[in-house]
Amino acid sequence: MSRARAVRQRVPAPVVDLALVVVAAVDAWLNMWEHTRLGVGLAAVGCAALAFRRRSPLAVFLLTLPVALMQDVSVAALVALFTLAERSRDRRLLAVCAALAAVASSTPWPLAAVDRTMTLVFFVYGLATAAAPVLFGQLLQAQRDLARRLAEIEEAKEHERTLHAQAVLARERAQLAREMHDVVSHQVSLIAVRAGALQVATKDVDAREAARTIRSLSVTTLDELRTMVTLLRASGGHTTELTPQPTLADLRRLVESSGTHAELSGELPPAVGTPAQRALYRTVQEALTNVRKHAPGATAYVTLWQDGDDVGVTVTNTAATRPSLSLPGSQQGLVGLRERADILHGTLEAGATAEGGYRVRLRIPLAAD
């Protein structure tokens, strides 16, 4: 069937219609019962009408009925009926037209004595003959509908794949932004704090100038990082973690290298899942970074704890003992921590303490994954 369709697509429609007109005319001339002037005229009109079968299939079919009346099986009437069935969705109309074609082919012409039995036999035969082009036309119509539907489905799938790729890219960008903030900002802010302390403490002019330059570059880097993080997070969402990622085994080293007076206490069971370990680590990292930036000289207390089926960490710092350095912030730290907590069905609380310090508290289920 696909090969026949390809052939039809290669042959121009006017050529096909002209060929059908010729075939129908030859068939009518060879198989007409009587070549009367009226009969030949009606047959000529019916055969010529096939040239317009694509524009007015019903009218063309009605014009071919006289041809069917004058011979047993009329090619013109069958072609017109096929065209009508291929283009019409009105099955009642098709049934009526098939019955008309059967009546025309079974009616004696010229009118004479009617043998009812033979007429009924011819009618059944004509009805079966007329049903063939109707069914074939409907089959082609269904094939076209199916091909069109498959094309729409494929287009929808392609659109869905494009949307999925865009969503994955957006989530990766959001995750990259979070990792940039958690890792790069942590290290650069530590450099800026140390450079600022060296600038204040040293008496060597060259060392003071070098420290000032380092601190200035660090501040600029943090400011540019904030812009990049904002752009990357603009179209992002939740995603899977990027690798490699730190765990609780790296927590003590993080506290010791934080650049603040920090104490780590408590422990968690080995059953804590990897995503939960990462969330705990990032919470401590962000909290200690904020202590360095906003509470110089403060002491931070990092406490790991378990409460029933939940585990968590609390980072509390005392009030600052000296003025804080003017360092830019990405404004995404606590937002990122809350997103991590939401992903793991946990909660994050952050706020000032009555003593002038600050507390960050993360609670997540033990079996979070």
mmCIF file of C-alpha atoms in Angstrom:
data_model
loop_
_atom_site.group_PDB
_atom_site.id
_atom_site.type_symbol
_atom_site.label_atom_id
_atom_site.label_comp_id
_atom_site.label_asym_id
_atom_site.label_seq_id
_atom_site.Cartn_x
_atom_site.Cartn_y
_atom_site.Cartn_z
ATOM 1 C CA MET A 1 0.000 0.000 0.000
ATOM 2 C CA SER A 2 2.910 2.362 0.771
ATOM 3 C CA ARG A 3 4.355 1.712 -2.709
ATOM 4 C CA ALA A 4 1.012 2.514 -4.337
ATOM 5 C CA ARG A 5 0.786 5.708 -2.323
ATOM 6 C CA ALA A 6 4.306 6.673 -3.417
ATOM 7 C CA VAL A 7 3.335 6.101 -7.038
ATOM 8 C CA ARG A 8 0.232 8.289 -6.607
ATOM 9 C CA GLN A 9 2.366 11.025 -5.108
ATOM 10 C CA ARG A 10 4.754 10.957 -8.065
ATOM 11 C CA VAL A 11 2.042 11.044 -10.764
ATOM 12 C CA PRO A 12 0.316 14.467 -11.085
ATOM 13 C CA ALA A 13 -3.375 14.490 -10.174
ATOM 14 C CA PRO A 14 -4.572 15.862 -13.558
ATOM 15 C CA VAL A 15 -2.824 12.988 -15.338
ATOM 16 C CA VAL A 16 -4.554 10.456 -13.079
ATOM 17 C CA ASP A 17 -7.948 12.080 -13.624
ATOM 18 C CA LEU A 18 -7.482 12.172 -17.409
ATOM 19 C CA ALA A 19 -6.513 8.488 -17.425
ATOM 20 C CA LEU A 20 -9.622 7.603 -15.401
ATOM 21 C CA VAL A 21 -11.819 9.560 -17.820
ATOM 22 C CA VAL A 22 -10.362 7.617 -20.745
ATOM 23 C CA VAL A 23 -10.716 4.244 -19.011
ATOM 24 C CA ALA A 24 -14.291 4.995 -17.964
ATOM 25 C CA ALA A 25 -15.196 6.124 -21.504
ATOM 26 C CA VAL A 26 -13.718 2.986 -23.078
ATOM 27 C CA ASP A 27 -15.526 0.825 -20.515
ATOM 28 C CA ALA A 28 -18.837 2.555 -21.170
ATOM 29 C CA TRP A 29 -18.476 2.284 -24.962
ATOM 30 C CA LEU A 30 -17.623 -1.432 -24.834
ATOM 31 C CA ASN A 31 -20.170 -2.503 -22.240
ATOM 32 C CA MET A 32 -23.249 -0.349 -22.906
ATOM 33 C CA TRP A 33 -26.286 -2.429 -23.792
ATOM 34 C CA GLU A 34 -27.468 -0.033 -26.525
ATOM 35 C CA HIS A 35 -25.622 2.860 -28.145
ATOM 36 C CA THR A 36 -28.521 5.257 -28.378
ATOM 37 C CA ARG A 37 -27.927 8.968 -28.783
ATOM 38 C CA LEU A 38 -29.324 9.645 -25.305
ATOM 39 C CA GLY A 39 -27.298 6.870 -23.715
ATOM 40 C CA VAL A 40 -24.047 7.907 -25.337
ATOM 41 C CA GLY A 41 -24.658 11.526 -24.301
ATOM 42 C CA LEU A 42 -25.346 10.584 -20.680
ATOM 43 C CA ALA A 43 -22.307 8.292 -20.631
ATOM 44 C CA ALA A 44 -20.120 11.059 -22.067
ATOM 45 C CA VAL A 45 -21.294 13.489 -19.413
ATOM 46 C CA GLY A 46 -20.737 10.954 -16.617
ATOM 47 C CA CYS A 47 -17.257 9.992 -17.806
ATOM 48 C CA ALA A 48 -16.175 13.605 -18.374
ATOM 49 C CA ALA A 49 -17.408 14.526 -14.899
ATOM 50 C CA LEU A 50 -14.657 12.325 -13.394
ATOM 51 C CA ALA A 51 -12.215 15.137 -14.171
ATOM 52 C CA PHE A 52 -13.913 17.125 -11.362
ATOM 53 C CA ARG A 53 -14.277 14.273 -8.878
ATOM 54 C CA ARG A 54 -11.885 15.853 -6.350
ATOM 55 C CA ARG A 55 -13.830 19.132 -6.201
ATOM 56 C CA SER A 56 -17.422 17.862 -6.127
ATOM 57 C CA PRO A 57 -17.400 14.113 -5.421
ATOM 58 C CA LEU A 58 -21.137 13.860 -4.649
ATOM 59 C CA ALA A 59 -22.236 15.716 -7.772
ATOM 60 C CA VAL A 60 -19.880 13.653 -9.941
ATOM 61 C CA PHE A 61 -21.246 10.438 -8.457
ATOM 62 C CA LEU A 62 -24.815 11.471 -9.274
ATOM 63 C CA LEU A 63 -23.794 12.247 -12.857
ATOM 64 C CA THR A 64 -22.290 8.753 -13.243
ATOM 65 C CA LEU A 65 -25.481 6.952 -12.140
ATOM 66 C CA PRO A 66 -26.973 6.959 -15.683
ATOM 67 C CA VAL A 67 -23.815 5.168 -16.881
ATOM 68 C CA ALA A 68 -24.377 2.488 -14.227
ATOM 69 C CA LEU A 69 -27.978 2.228 -15.425
ATOM 70 C CA MET A 70 -26.863 1.264 -18.928
ATOM 71 C CA GLN A 71 -24.353 -1.489 -18.118
ATOM 72 C CA ASP A 72 -23.734 -4.227 -15.564
ATOM 73 C CA VAL A 73 -20.669 -2.751 -13.820
ATOM 74 C CA SER A 74 -19.717 0.844 -14.477
ATOM 75 C CA VAL A 75 -16.116 1.916 -13.923
ATOM 76 C CA ALA A 76 -17.214 5.570 -13.860
ATOM 77 C CA ALA A 77 -19.713 4.981 -11.050
ATOM 78 C CA LEU A 78 -17.242 2.894 -9.006
ATOM 79 C CA VAL A 79 -14.492 5.518 -9.335
ATOM 80 C CA ALA A 80 -16.888 8.292 -8.323
ATOM 81 C CA LEU A 81 -18.116 6.233 -5.376
ATOM 82 C CA PHE A 82 -14.532 5.542 -4.257
ATOM 83 C CA THR A 83 -13.681 9.253 -4.407
ATOM 84 C CA LEU A 84 -16.757 10.131 -2.378
ATOM 85 C CA ALA A 85 -15.919 7.475 0.257
ATOM 86 C CA GLU A 86 -12.320 8.666 0.439
ATOM 87 C CA ARG A 87 -13.347 12.239 1.191
ATOM 88 C CA SER A 88 -16.627 12.026 3.065
ATOM 89 C CA ARG A 89 -17.090 11.121 6.745
ATOM 90 C CA ASP A 90 -20.883 10.815 6.484
ATOM 91 C CA ARG A 91 -21.422 7.045 6.552
ATOM 92 C CA ARG A 92 -25.158 7.361 6.080
ATOM 93 C CA LEU A 93 -24.561 9.266 2.859
ATOM 94 C CA LEU A 94 -22.135 6.585 1.700
ATOM 95 C CA ALA A 95 -24.632 3.838 2.460
ATOM 96 C CA VAL A 96 -27.335 5.647 0.453
ATOM 97 C CA CYS A 97 -24.953 6.208 -2.486
ATOM 98 C CA ALA A 98 -23.888 2.543 -2.477
ATOM 99 C CA ALA A 99 -27.571 1.526 -2.528
ATOM 100 C CA LEU A 100 -28.246 3.943 -5.422
ATOM 101 C CA ALA A 101 -25.345 2.453 -7.378
ATOM 102 C CA ALA A 102 -26.706 -1.057 -6.747
ATOM 103 C CA VAL A 103 -30.193 -0.031 -7.820
ATOM 104 C CA ALA A 104 -28.859 1.595 -10.988
ATOM 105 C CA SER A 105 -26.788 -1.440 -11.962
ATOM 106 C CA SER A 106 -29.652 -3.897 -11.282
ATOM 107 C CA THR A 107 -32.409 -1.956 -13.055
ATOM 108 C CA PRO A 108 -33.066 -3.220 -16.626
ATOM 109 C CA TRP A 109 -32.441 -0.651 -19.358
ATOM 110 C CA PRO A 110 -34.380 0.120 -21.399
ATOM 111 C CA LEU A 111 -37.223 -0.588 -19.066
ATOM 112 C CA ALA A 112 -38.875 -3.904 -19.841
ATOM 113 C CA ALA A 113 -40.598 -6.724 -18.099
ATOM 114 C CA VAL A 114 -38.952 -7.174 -14.734
ATOM 115 C CA ASP A 115 -37.961 -10.560 -13.369
ATOM 116 C CA ARG A 116 -38.121 -9.876 -9.664
ATOM 117 C CA THR A 117 -35.901 -12.790 -8.708
ATOM 118 C CA MET A 118 -33.136 -11.893 -11.123
ATOM 119 C CA THR A 119 -33.476 -8.221 -10.281
ATOM 120 C CA LEU A 120 -32.974 -9.059 -6.585
ATOM 121 C CA VAL A 121 -29.941 -11.186 -7.436
ATOM 122 C CA PHE A 122 -28.474 -8.381 -9.535
ATOM 123 C CA PHE A 123 -29.194 -5.899 -6.736
ATOM 124 C CA VAL A 124 -27.316 -7.996 -4.174
ATOM 125 C CA TYR A 125 -24.460 -8.414 -6.618
ATOM 126 C CA GLY A 126 -24.434 -4.681 -7.352
ATOM 127 C CA LEU A 127 -24.566 -3.842 -3.649
ATOM 128 C CA ALA A 128 -21.538 -6.033 -2.965
ATOM 129 C CA THR A 129 -19.718 -4.459 -5.895
ATOM 130 C CA ALA A 130 -20.532 -0.935 -4.696
ATOM 131 C CA ALA A 131 -19.434 -1.787 -1.142
ATOM 132 C CA ALA A 132 -15.872 -2.544 -2.307
ATOM 133 C CA PRO A 133 -14.898 1.015 -3.371
ATOM 134 C CA VAL A 134 -16.698 2.445 -0.336
ATOM 135 C CA LEU A 135 -14.715 0.267 2.052
ATOM 136 C CA PHE A 136 -11.469 0.894 0.223
ATOM 137 C CA GLY A 137 -12.056 4.655 0.247
ATOM 138 C CA GLN A 138 -12.805 4.600 3.966
ATOM 139 C CA LEU A 139 -9.643 2.558 4.539
ATOM 140 C CA LEU A 140 -7.509 5.165 2.785
ATOM 141 C CA GLN A 141 -9.215 7.906 4.773
ATOM 142 C CA ALA A 142 -8.454 6.080 8.030
ATOM 143 C CA GLN A 143 -4.853 5.575 6.908
ATOM 144 C CA ARG A 144 -4.436 9.298 6.298
ATOM 145 C CA ASP A 145 -5.968 10.114 9.674
ATOM 146 C CA LEU A 146 -3.657 7.643 11.378
ATOM 147 C CA ALA A 147 -0.589 9.038 9.620
ATOM 148 C CA ARG A 148 -1.600 12.565 10.610
ATOM 149 C CA ARG A 149 -2.179 11.462 14.204
ATOM 150 C CA LEU A 150 1.188 9.707 14.342
ATOM 151 C CA ALA A 151 2.864 12.844 13.026
ATOM 152 C CA GLU A 152 1.162 14.896 15.753
ATOM 153 C CA ILE A 153 2.234 12.399 18.407
ATOM 154 C CA GLU A 154 5.816 12.470 17.160
ATOM 155 C CA GLU A 155 5.767 16.255 17.179
ATOM 156 C CA ALA A 156 4.405 16.245 20.732
ATOM 157 C CA LYS A 157 7.101 13.780 21.813
ATOM 158 C CA GLU A 158 9.792 15.940 20.258
ATOM 159 C CA HIS A 159 8.385 18.965 22.057
ATOM 160 C CA GLU A 160 8.306 16.981 25.305
ATOM 161 C CA ARG A 161 11.926 15.910 24.814
ATOM 162 C CA THR A 162 12.905 19.532 24.237
ATOM 163 C CA LEU A 163 11.101 20.662 27.386
ATOM 164 C CA HIS A 164 12.690 17.841 29.380
ATOM 165 C CA ALA A 165 16.153 18.803 28.145
ATOM 166 C CA GLN A 166 15.504 22.425 29.071
ATOM 167 C CA ALA A 167 14.278 21.401 32.520
ATOM 168 C CA VAL A 168 17.346 19.233 33.099
ATOM 169 C CA LEU A 169 19.593 22.079 31.995
ATOM 170 C CA ALA A 170 17.796 24.510 34.294
ATOM 171 C CA ARG A 171 18.136 22.154 37.267
ATOM 172 C CA GLU A 172 21.818 21.602 36.519
ATOM 173 C CA ARG A 173 22.340 25.349 36.403
ATOM 174 C CA ALA A 174 20.601 25.769 39.740
ATOM 175 C CA GLN A 175 22.686 22.998 41.281
ATOM 176 C CA LEU A 176 25.870 24.496 39.843
ATOM 177 C CA ALA A 177 24.914 27.834 41.376
ATOM 178 C CA ARG A 178 24.408 26.202 44.756
ATOM 179 C CA GLU A 179 27.740 24.407 44.573
ATOM 180 C CA MET A 180 29.533 27.580 43.496
ATOM 181 C CA HIS A 181 28.119 29.388 46.482
ATOM 182 C CA ASP A 182 28.798 26.604 48.953
ATOM 183 C CA VAL A 183 32.345 25.832 47.863
ATOM 184 C CA VAL A 184 33.872 28.864 46.143
ATOM 185 C CA SER A 185 32.312 31.476 48.386
ATOM 186 C CA HIS A 186 33.459 29.546 51.447
ATOM 187 C CA GLN A 187 37.088 29.561 50.319
ATOM 188 C CA VAL A 188 37.207 33.101 48.936
ATOM 189 C CA SER A 189 35.596 34.635 52.006
ATOM 190 C CA LEU A 190 38.183 32.856 54.160
ATOM 191 C CA ILE A 191 40.944 34.385 52.030
ATOM 192 C CA ALA A 192 39.367 37.828 52.391
ATOM 193 C CA VAL A 193 39.082 37.494 56.189
ATOM 194 C CA ARG A 194 42.680 36.340 56.567
ATOM 195 C CA ALA A 195 43.935 39.098 54.246
ATOM 196 C CA GLY A 196 41.983 41.711 56.204
ATOM 197 C CA ALA A 197 43.422 40.449 59.485
ATOM 198 C CA LEU A 198 46.931 40.510 58.036
ATOM 199 C CA GLN A 199 46.405 44.036 56.736
ATOM 200 C CA VAL A 200 45.520 45.230 60.234
ATOM 201 C CA ALA A 201 48.180 43.267 62.122
ATOM 202 C CA THR A 202 51.301 43.646 59.965
ATOM 203 C CA LYS A 203 53.676 46.622 60.258
ATOM 204 C CA ASP A 204 55.496 45.911 57.021
ATOM 205 C CA VAL A 205 54.359 48.347 54.339
ATOM 206 C CA ASP A 206 54.798 45.883 51.460
ATOM 207 C CA ALA A 207 53.000 43.097 53.340
ATOM 208 C CA ARG A 208 50.170 45.485 54.232
ATOM 209 C CA GLU A 209 49.823 46.523 50.589
ATOM 210 C CA ALA A 210 49.863 42.897 49.441
ATOM 211 C CA ALA A 211 47.220 42.007 52.035
ATOM 212 C CA ARG A 212 45.103 44.946 50.917
ATOM 213 C CA THR A 213 45.360 43.811 47.287
ATOM 214 C CA ILE A 214 44.446 40.239 48.178
ATOM 215 C CA ARG A 215 41.464 41.381 50.195
ATOM 216 C CA SER A 216 40.326 43.736 47.404
ATOM 217 C CA LEU A 217 40.573 40.974 44.820
ATOM 218 C CA SER A 218 38.693 38.591 47.112
ATOM 219 C CA VAL A 219 35.894 41.108 47.613
ATOM 220 C CA THR A 220 35.654 41.652 43.844
ATOM 221 C CA THR A 221 35.591 37.893 43.271
ATOM 222 C CA LEU A 222 32.773 37.459 45.792
ATOM 223 C CA ASP A 223 30.811 40.236 44.142
ATOM 224 C CA GLU A 224 31.209 38.667 40.685
ATOM 225 C CA LEU A 225 30.336 35.272 42.139
ATOM 226 C CA ARG A 226 27.110 36.715 43.511
ATOM 227 C CA THR A 227 26.166 37.912 40.013
ATOM 228 C CA MET A 228 26.958 34.550 38.427
ATOM 229 C CA VAL A 229 25.015 32.661 41.091
ATOM 230 C CA THR A 230 21.983 34.891 40.537
ATOM 231 C CA LEU A 231 22.101 34.310 36.774
ATOM 232 C CA LEU A 232 22.548 30.574 37.107
ATOM 233 C CA ARG A 233 19.708 30.225 39.601
ATOM 234 C CA ALA A 234 17.310 32.311 37.515
ATOM 235 C CA SER A 235 15.809 29.356 35.647
ATOM 236 C CA GLY A 236 16.761 26.466 37.894
ATOM 237 C CA GLY A 237 15.076 24.065 40.276
ATOM 238 C CA HIS A 238 15.812 20.972 42.285
ATOM 239 C CA THR A 239 18.227 18.431 40.888
ATOM 240 C CA THR A 240 20.472 15.599 41.823
ATOM 241 C CA GLU A 241 23.729 16.376 43.581
ATOM 242 C CA LEU A 242 26.910 16.892 41.617
ATOM 243 C CA THR A 243 29.947 14.787 42.415
ATOM 244 C CA PRO A 244 32.226 14.660 44.287
ATOM 245 C CA GLN A 245 30.365 15.789 47.412
ATOM 246 C CA PRO A 246 31.554 16.058 51.035
ATOM 247 C CA THR A 247 30.100 13.956 53.854
ATOM 248 C CA LEU A 248 30.149 14.011 57.651
ATOM 249 C CA ALA A 249 33.640 12.493 57.573
ATOM 250 C CA ASP A 250 34.864 15.877 56.295
ATOM 251 C CA LEU A 251 33.012 17.899 58.913
ATOM 252 C CA ARG A 252 35.779 18.058 61.524
ATOM 253 C CA ARG A 253 38.301 19.254 58.964
ATOM 254 C CA LEU A 254 35.803 21.916 57.855
ATOM 255 C CA VAL A 255 35.412 23.185 61.437
ATOM 256 C CA GLU A 256 39.143 23.229 62.067
ATOM 257 C CA SER A 257 39.877 25.165 58.861
ATOM 258 C CA SER A 258 36.952 27.564 59.126
ATOM 259 C CA GLY A 259 39.012 30.544 60.309
ATOM 260 C CA THR A 260 36.787 31.012 63.392
ATOM 261 C CA HIS A 261 36.823 29.823 66.972
ATOM 262 C CA ALA A 262 34.569 26.826 66.489
ATOM 263 C CA GLU A 263 33.831 23.718 68.558
ATOM 264 C CA LEU A 264 32.289 20.498 67.246
ATOM 265 C CA SER A 265 30.329 18.200 69.508
ATOM 266 C CA GLY A 266 27.915 15.305 69.245
ATOM 267 C CA GLU A 267 27.757 12.496 66.732
ATOM 268 C CA LEU A 268 25.286 10.860 64.410
ATOM 269 C CA PRO A 269 24.529 7.187 63.698
ATOM 270 C CA PRO A 270 26.132 5.494 60.662
ATOM 271 C CA ALA A 271 22.652 5.043 59.135
ATOM 272 C CA VAL A 272 22.485 8.678 58.024
ATOM 273 C CA GLY A 273 22.055 8.679 54.245
ATOM 274 C CA THR A 274 24.479 10.394 51.877
ATOM 275 C CA PRO A 275 22.048 13.194 50.841
ATOM 276 C CA ALA A 276 21.413 13.939 54.513
ATOM 277 C CA GLN A 277 25.153 14.024 55.227
ATOM 278 C CA ARG A 278 25.652 16.516 52.423
ATOM 279 C CA ALA A 279 22.863 18.742 53.706
ATOM 280 C CA LEU A 280 24.344 18.705 57.221
ATOM 281 C CA TYR A 281 27.801 19.523 55.880
ATOM 282 C CA ARG A 282 26.566 22.389 53.717
ATOM 283 C CA THR A 283 24.577 23.833 56.610
ATOM 284 C CA VAL A 284 27.650 23.915 58.841
ATOM 285 C CA GLN A 285 29.754 25.324 56.018
ATOM 286 C CA GLU A 286 27.310 28.154 55.289
ATOM 287 C CA ALA A 287 26.820 28.969 58.970
ATOM 288 C CA LEU A 288 30.576 29.183 59.647
ATOM 289 C CA THR A 289 31.053 31.312 56.528
ATOM 290 C CA ASN A 290 28.445 33.739 57.825
ATOM 291 C CA VAL A 291 30.123 33.814 61.230
ATOM 292 C CA ARG A 292 33.433 34.816 59.648
ATOM 293 C CA LYS A 293 31.818 37.487 57.512
ATOM 294 C CA HIS A 294 29.330 38.997 59.929
ATOM 295 C CA ALA A 295 30.568 38.148 63.461
ATOM 296 C CA PRO A 296 34.367 38.533 63.636
ATOM 297 C CA GLY A 297 35.817 37.258 66.881
ATOM 298 C CA ALA A 298 32.714 35.250 67.751
ATOM 299 C CA THR A 299 32.830 31.658 68.940
ATOM 300 C CA ALA A 300 30.766 29.105 67.058
ATOM 301 C CA TYR A 301 29.354 25.897 68.521
ATOM 302 C CA VAL A 302 28.501 23.099 66.103
ATOM 303 C CA THR A 303 26.315 20.411 67.648
ATOM 304 C CA LEU A 304 25.225 17.205 65.922
ATOM 305 C CA TRP A 305 22.153 15.560 67.436
ATOM 306 C CA GLN A 306 19.521 12.876 66.977
ATOM 307 C CA ASP A 307 15.893 13.211 68.051
ATOM 308 C CA GLY A 308 13.935 10.015 67.479
ATOM 309 C CA ASP A 309 13.722 9.406 63.743
ATOM 310 C CA ASP A 310 15.226 12.815 62.962
ATOM 311 C CA VAL A 311 18.805 13.997 62.921
ATOM 312 C CA GLY A 312 20.154 17.485 62.689
ATOM 313 C CA VAL A 313 22.797 20.048 63.418
ATOM 314 C CA THR A 314 22.705 23.326 65.313
ATOM 315 C CA VAL A 315 25.291 26.044 64.714
ATOM 316 C CA THR A 316 25.216 28.834 67.287
ATOM 317 C CA ASN A 317 27.632 31.716 67.501
ATOM 318 C CA THR A 318 28.174 34.365 70.123
ATOM 319 C CA ALA A 319 28.079 38.083 69.443
ATOM 320 C CA ALA A 320 30.879 39.658 67.423
ATOM 321 C CA THR A 321 33.816 41.085 69.347
ATOM 322 C CA ARG A 322 35.011 43.455 66.631
ATOM 323 C CA PRO A 323 33.501 45.249 63.614
ATOM 324 C CA SER A 324 32.814 43.055 60.619
ATOM 325 C CA LEU A 325 34.568 43.521 57.308
ATOM 326 C CA SER A 326 32.545 44.844 54.392
ATOM 327 C CA LEU A 327 32.180 41.718 52.260
ATOM 328 C CA PRO A 328 29.499 41.196 49.582
ATOM 329 C CA GLY A 329 27.088 38.325 49.940
ATOM 330 C CA SER A 330 25.309 36.271 47.300
ATOM 331 C CA GLN A 331 22.019 36.427 49.249
ATOM 332 C CA GLN A 332 21.473 32.779 48.335
ATOM 333 C CA GLY A 333 23.005 30.907 51.266
ATOM 334 C CA LEU A 334 19.971 30.379 53.490
ATOM 335 C CA VAL A 335 17.754 30.038 50.414
ATOM 336 C CA GLY A 336 19.908 27.170 49.205
ATOM 337 C CA LEU A 337 19.897 25.542 52.649
ATOM 338 C CA ARG A 338 16.111 25.718 52.850
ATOM 339 C CA GLU A 339 15.856 24.181 49.388
ATOM 340 C CA ARG A 340 18.046 21.286 50.504
ATOM 341 C CA ALA A 341 15.918 20.836 53.617
ATOM 342 C CA ASP A 342 12.696 20.858 51.579
ATOM 343 C CA ILE A 343 14.076 18.263 49.176
ATOM 344 C CA LEU A 344 14.816 15.955 52.120
ATOM 345 C CA HIS A 345 11.443 16.701 53.811
ATOM 346 C CA GLY A 346 13.191 18.556 56.616
ATOM 347 C CA THR A 347 13.148 22.044 58.113
ATOM 348 C CA LEU A 348 15.675 24.839 58.555
ATOM 349 C CA GLU A 349 15.389 27.514 61.218
ATOM 350 C CA ALA A 350 17.644 30.556 61.370
ATOM 351 C CA GLY A 351 17.537 33.659 63.523
ATOM 352 C CA ALA A 352 19.206 35.863 66.075
ATOM 353 C CA THR A 353 19.641 34.757 69.698
ATOM 354 C CA ALA A 354 18.823 36.739 72.809
ATOM 355 C CA GLU A 355 22.558 37.108 73.564
ATOM 356 C CA GLY A 356 23.237 38.923 70.306
ATOM 357 C CA GLY A 357 24.479 35.921 68.365
ATOM 358 C CA TYR A 358 22.889 33.818 65.658
ATOM 359 C CA ARG A 359 21.574 30.270 65.428
ATOM 360 C CA VAL A 360 21.017 27.968 62.441
ATOM 361 C CA ARG A 361 19.218 24.685 63.059
ATOM 362 C CA LEU A 362 18.610 21.935 60.498
ATOM 363 C CA ARG A 363 16.297 18.968 61.127
ATOM 364 C CA ILE A 364 15.867 16.159 58.582
ATOM 365 C CA PRO A 365 14.559 12.561 58.722
ATOM 366 C CA LEU A 366 17.181 9.928 59.472
ATOM 367 C CA ALA A 367 16.251 7.975 56.349
ATOM 368 C CA ALA A 368 16.192 11.008 54.027
ATOM 369 C CA ASP A 369 17.265 10.164 50.455
#
